[in-house]
PDB file of C-alpha atoms in Angstrom:
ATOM      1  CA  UNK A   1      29.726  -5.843   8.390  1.00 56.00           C
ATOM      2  CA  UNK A   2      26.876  -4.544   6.828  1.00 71.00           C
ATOM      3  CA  UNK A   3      23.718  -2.297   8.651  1.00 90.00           C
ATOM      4  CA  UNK A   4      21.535  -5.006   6.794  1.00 97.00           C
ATOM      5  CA  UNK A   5      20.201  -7.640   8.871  1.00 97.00           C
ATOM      6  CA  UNK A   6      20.557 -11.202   7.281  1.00 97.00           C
ATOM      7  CA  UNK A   7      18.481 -13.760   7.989  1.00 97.00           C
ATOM      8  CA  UNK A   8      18.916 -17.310   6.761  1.00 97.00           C
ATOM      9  CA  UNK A   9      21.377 -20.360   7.318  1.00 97.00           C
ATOM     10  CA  UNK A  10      25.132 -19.641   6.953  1.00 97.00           C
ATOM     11  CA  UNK A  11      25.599 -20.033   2.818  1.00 97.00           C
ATOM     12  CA  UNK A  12      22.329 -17.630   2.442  1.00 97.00           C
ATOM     13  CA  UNK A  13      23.839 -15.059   5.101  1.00 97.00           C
ATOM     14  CA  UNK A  14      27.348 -15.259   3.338  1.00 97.00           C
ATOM     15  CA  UNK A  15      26.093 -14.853  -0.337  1.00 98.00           C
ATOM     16  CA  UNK A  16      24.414 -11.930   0.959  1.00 98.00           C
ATOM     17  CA  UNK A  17      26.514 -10.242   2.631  1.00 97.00           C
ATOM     18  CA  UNK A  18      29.366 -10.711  -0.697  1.00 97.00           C
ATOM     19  CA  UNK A  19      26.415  -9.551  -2.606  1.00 98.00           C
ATOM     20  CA  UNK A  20      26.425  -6.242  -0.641  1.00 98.00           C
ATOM     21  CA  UNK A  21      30.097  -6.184  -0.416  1.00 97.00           C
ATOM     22  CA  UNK A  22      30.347  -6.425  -4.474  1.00 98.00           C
ATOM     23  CA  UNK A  23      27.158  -3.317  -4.204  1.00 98.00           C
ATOM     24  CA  UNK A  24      29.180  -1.083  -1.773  1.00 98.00           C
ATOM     25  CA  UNK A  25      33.110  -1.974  -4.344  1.00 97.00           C
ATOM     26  CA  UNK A  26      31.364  -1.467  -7.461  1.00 98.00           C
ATOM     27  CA  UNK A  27      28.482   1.345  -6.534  1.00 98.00           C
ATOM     28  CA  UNK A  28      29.153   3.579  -4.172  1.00 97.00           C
ATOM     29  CA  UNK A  29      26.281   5.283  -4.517  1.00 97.00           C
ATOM     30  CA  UNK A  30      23.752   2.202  -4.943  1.00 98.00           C
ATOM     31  CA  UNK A  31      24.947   0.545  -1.797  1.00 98.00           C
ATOM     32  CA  UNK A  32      23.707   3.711  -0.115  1.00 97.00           C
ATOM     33  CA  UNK A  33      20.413   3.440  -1.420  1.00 98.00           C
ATOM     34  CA  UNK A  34      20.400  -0.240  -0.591  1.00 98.00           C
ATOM     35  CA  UNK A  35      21.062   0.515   3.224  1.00 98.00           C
ATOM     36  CA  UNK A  36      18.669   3.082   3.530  1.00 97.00           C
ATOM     37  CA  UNK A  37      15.735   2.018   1.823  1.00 98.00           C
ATOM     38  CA  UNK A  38      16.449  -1.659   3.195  1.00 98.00           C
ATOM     39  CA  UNK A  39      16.572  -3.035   6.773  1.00 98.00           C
ATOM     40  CA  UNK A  40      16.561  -6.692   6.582  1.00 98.00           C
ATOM     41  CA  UNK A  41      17.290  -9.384   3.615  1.00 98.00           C
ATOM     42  CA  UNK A  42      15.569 -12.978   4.274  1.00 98.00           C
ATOM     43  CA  UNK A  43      15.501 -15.940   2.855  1.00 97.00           C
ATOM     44  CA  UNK A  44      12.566 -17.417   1.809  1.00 92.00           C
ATOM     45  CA  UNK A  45      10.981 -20.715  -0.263  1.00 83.00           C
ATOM     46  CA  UNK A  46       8.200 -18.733  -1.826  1.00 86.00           C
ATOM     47  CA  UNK A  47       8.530 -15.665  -3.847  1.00 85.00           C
ATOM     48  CA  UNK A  48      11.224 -12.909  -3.822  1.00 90.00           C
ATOM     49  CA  UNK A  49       9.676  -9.444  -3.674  1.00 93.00           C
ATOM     50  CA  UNK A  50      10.233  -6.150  -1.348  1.00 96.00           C
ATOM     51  CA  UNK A  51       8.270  -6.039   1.442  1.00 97.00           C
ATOM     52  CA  UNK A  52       7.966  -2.085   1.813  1.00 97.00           C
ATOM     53  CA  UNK A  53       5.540  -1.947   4.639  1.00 96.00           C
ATOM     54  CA  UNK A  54       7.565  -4.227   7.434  1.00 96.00           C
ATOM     55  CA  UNK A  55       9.610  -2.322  10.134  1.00 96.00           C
ATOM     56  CA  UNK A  56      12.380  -2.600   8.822  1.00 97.00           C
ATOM     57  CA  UNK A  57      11.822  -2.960   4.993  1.00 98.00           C
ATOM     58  CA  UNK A  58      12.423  -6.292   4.033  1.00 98.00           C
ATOM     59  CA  UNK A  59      13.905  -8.078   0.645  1.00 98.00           C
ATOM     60  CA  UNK A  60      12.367 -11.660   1.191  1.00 97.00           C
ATOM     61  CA  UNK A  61      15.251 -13.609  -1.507  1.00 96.00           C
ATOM     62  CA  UNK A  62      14.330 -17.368  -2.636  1.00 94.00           C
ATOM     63  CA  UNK A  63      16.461 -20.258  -3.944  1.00 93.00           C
ATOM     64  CA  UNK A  64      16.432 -18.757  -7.558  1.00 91.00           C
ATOM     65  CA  UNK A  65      17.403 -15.209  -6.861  1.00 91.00           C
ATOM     66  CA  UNK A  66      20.167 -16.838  -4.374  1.00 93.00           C
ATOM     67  CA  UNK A  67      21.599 -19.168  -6.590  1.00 93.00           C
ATOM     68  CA  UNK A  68      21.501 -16.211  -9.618  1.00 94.00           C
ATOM     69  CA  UNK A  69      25.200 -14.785 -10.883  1.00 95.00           C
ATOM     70  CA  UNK A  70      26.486 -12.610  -8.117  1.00 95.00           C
ATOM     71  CA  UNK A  71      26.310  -9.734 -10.536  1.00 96.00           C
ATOM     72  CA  UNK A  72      22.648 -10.693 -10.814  1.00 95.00           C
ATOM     73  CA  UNK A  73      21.889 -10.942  -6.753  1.00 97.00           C
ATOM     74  CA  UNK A  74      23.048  -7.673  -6.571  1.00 98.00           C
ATOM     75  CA  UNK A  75      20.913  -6.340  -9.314  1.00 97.00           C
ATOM     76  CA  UNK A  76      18.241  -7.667  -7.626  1.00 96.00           C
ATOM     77  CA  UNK A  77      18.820  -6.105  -4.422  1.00 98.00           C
ATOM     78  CA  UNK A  78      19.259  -2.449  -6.012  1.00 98.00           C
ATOM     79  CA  UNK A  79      16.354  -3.216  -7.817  1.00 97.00           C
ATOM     80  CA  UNK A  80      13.955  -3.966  -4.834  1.00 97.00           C
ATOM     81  CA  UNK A  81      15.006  -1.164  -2.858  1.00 98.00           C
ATOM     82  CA  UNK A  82      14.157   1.152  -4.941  1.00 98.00           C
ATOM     83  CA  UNK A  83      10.890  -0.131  -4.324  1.00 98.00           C
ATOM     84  CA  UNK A  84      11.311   0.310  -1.136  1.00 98.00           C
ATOM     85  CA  UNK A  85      12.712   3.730  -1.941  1.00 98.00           C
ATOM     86  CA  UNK A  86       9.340   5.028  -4.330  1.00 98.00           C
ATOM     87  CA  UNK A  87       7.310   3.885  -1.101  1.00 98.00           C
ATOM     88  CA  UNK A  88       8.816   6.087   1.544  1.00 98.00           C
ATOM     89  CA  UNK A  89      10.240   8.510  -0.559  1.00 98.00           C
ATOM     90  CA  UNK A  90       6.413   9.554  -1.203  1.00 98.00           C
ATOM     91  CA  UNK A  91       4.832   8.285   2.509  1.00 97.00           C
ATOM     92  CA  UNK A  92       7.554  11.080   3.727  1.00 96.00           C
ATOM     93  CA  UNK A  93       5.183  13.813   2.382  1.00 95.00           C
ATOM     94  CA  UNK A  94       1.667  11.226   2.371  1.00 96.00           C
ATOM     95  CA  UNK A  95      -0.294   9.946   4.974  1.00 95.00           C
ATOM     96  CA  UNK A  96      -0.979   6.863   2.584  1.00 95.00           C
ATOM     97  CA  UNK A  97       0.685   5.495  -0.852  1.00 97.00           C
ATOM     98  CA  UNK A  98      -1.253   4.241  -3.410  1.00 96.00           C
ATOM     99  CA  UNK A  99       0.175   0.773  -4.925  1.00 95.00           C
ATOM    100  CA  UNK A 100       1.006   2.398  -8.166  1.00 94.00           C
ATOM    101  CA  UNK A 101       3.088   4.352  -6.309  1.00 97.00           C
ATOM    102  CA  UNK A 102       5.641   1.274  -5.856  1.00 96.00           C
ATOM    103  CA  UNK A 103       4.313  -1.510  -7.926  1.00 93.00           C
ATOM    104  CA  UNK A 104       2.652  -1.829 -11.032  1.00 90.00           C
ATOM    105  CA  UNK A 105       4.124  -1.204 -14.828  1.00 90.00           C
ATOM    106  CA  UNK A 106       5.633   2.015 -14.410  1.00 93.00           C
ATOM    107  CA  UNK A 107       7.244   1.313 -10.819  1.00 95.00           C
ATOM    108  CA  UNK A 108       8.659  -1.830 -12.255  1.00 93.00           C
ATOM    109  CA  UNK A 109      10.050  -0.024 -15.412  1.00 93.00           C
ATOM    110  CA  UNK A 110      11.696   2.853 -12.917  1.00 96.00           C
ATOM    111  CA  UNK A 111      13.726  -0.075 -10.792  1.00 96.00           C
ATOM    112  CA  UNK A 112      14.198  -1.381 -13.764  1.00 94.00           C
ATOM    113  CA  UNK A 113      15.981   1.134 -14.859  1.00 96.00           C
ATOM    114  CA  UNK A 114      18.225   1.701 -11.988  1.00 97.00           C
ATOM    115  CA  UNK A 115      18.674  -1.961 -12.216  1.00 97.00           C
ATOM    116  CA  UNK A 116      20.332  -1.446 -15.561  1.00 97.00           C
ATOM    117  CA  UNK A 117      22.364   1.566 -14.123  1.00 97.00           C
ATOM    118  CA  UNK A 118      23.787  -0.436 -11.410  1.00 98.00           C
ATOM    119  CA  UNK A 119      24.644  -3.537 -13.861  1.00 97.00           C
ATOM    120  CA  UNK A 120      26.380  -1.023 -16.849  1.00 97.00           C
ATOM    121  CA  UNK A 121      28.433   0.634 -13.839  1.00 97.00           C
ATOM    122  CA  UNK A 122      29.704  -2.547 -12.308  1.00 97.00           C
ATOM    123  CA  UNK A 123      30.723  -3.988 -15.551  1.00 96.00           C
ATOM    124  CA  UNK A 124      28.041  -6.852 -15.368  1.00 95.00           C
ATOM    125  CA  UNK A 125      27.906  -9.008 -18.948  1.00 94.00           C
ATOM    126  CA  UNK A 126      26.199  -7.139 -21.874  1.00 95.00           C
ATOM    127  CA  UNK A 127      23.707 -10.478 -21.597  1.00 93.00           C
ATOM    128  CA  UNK A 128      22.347  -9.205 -18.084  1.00 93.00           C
ATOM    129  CA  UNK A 129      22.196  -5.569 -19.520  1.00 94.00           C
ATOM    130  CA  UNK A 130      20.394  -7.198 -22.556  1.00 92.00           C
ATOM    131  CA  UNK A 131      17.676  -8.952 -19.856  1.00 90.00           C
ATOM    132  CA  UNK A 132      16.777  -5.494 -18.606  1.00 90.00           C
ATOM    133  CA  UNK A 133      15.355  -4.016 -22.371  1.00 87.00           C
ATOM    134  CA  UNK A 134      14.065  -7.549 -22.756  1.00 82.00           C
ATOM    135  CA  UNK A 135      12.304  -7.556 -19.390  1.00 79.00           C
ATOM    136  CA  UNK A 136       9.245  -5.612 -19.523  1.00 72.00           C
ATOM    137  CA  UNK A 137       7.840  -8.405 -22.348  1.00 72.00           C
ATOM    138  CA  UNK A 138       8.175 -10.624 -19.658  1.00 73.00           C
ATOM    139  CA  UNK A 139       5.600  -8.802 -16.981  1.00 67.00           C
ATOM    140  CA  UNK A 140       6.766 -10.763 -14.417  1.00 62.00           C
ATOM    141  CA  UNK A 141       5.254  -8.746 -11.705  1.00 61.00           C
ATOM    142  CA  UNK A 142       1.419  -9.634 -12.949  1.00 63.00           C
TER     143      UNK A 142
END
């Protein structure tokens, strides 16, 4: 069991929670991030994004990030809490974090980039290594 609460119907719960399992076998040291910088995962109809400011920190997942490879999912995950992580990381030592901080171009190209980390040490397809160089054309977070 994982210290990440799940919320969602049975398949969403179960993806989720193989999704961490396949974090925790293949990255050690990502899973660790994951749990610490995230509290909850939830499944959603609208967007998927980290929600940094909710007690706990929440990774609100929809029916395309769900239904992703499971390499993928898990991508995902690292990659929105370290979101999650640039947030508190700097509220820690700030009354207040500016948006940039967490969000923006040069947020998205740092989870990005652990992203890519996580997907070259878990042996994910050189296609969904390729995505993350290809990515920032996309600006998907505008």
């Amino acid at each position: 069991m994982h210290p990440i609460l799940i919320e969602g119907d049975r398949r969403f719960v179960q993806i989720t929670q193989n999704a961490l399992d396949f974090i925790a076998t293949k990255s050690p040291e990502h899973y660790e991030m994951v749990t610490k910088y995230i509290g909850r995962i939830k499944h959603t109809h609208k967007g998927s994004g980290m929600l940094v400011e909710a007690d706990p920190p929440t990774f609100v997942v929809n029916d395309i990030e769900l239904n992703s490879p499971m390499c993928w999912y898990a991508s995902d995950i690292v990659h929105d809490a370290y979101h999650s992580k640039l947030f508190h990381d700097y509220l820690t030592d700030h009354e207040y974090v500016p948006d940039h901080i967490y969000k923006g171009y040069d947020a998205e190209m740092k989870c990005l980039q652990i992203q890519k980390q996580f997907l070259i040490t878990a042996g994910a397809a050189q296609r969904y290594i390729n995505w993350i160089d290809y990515a920032p054309a996309t600006r998907w977070w505008e």
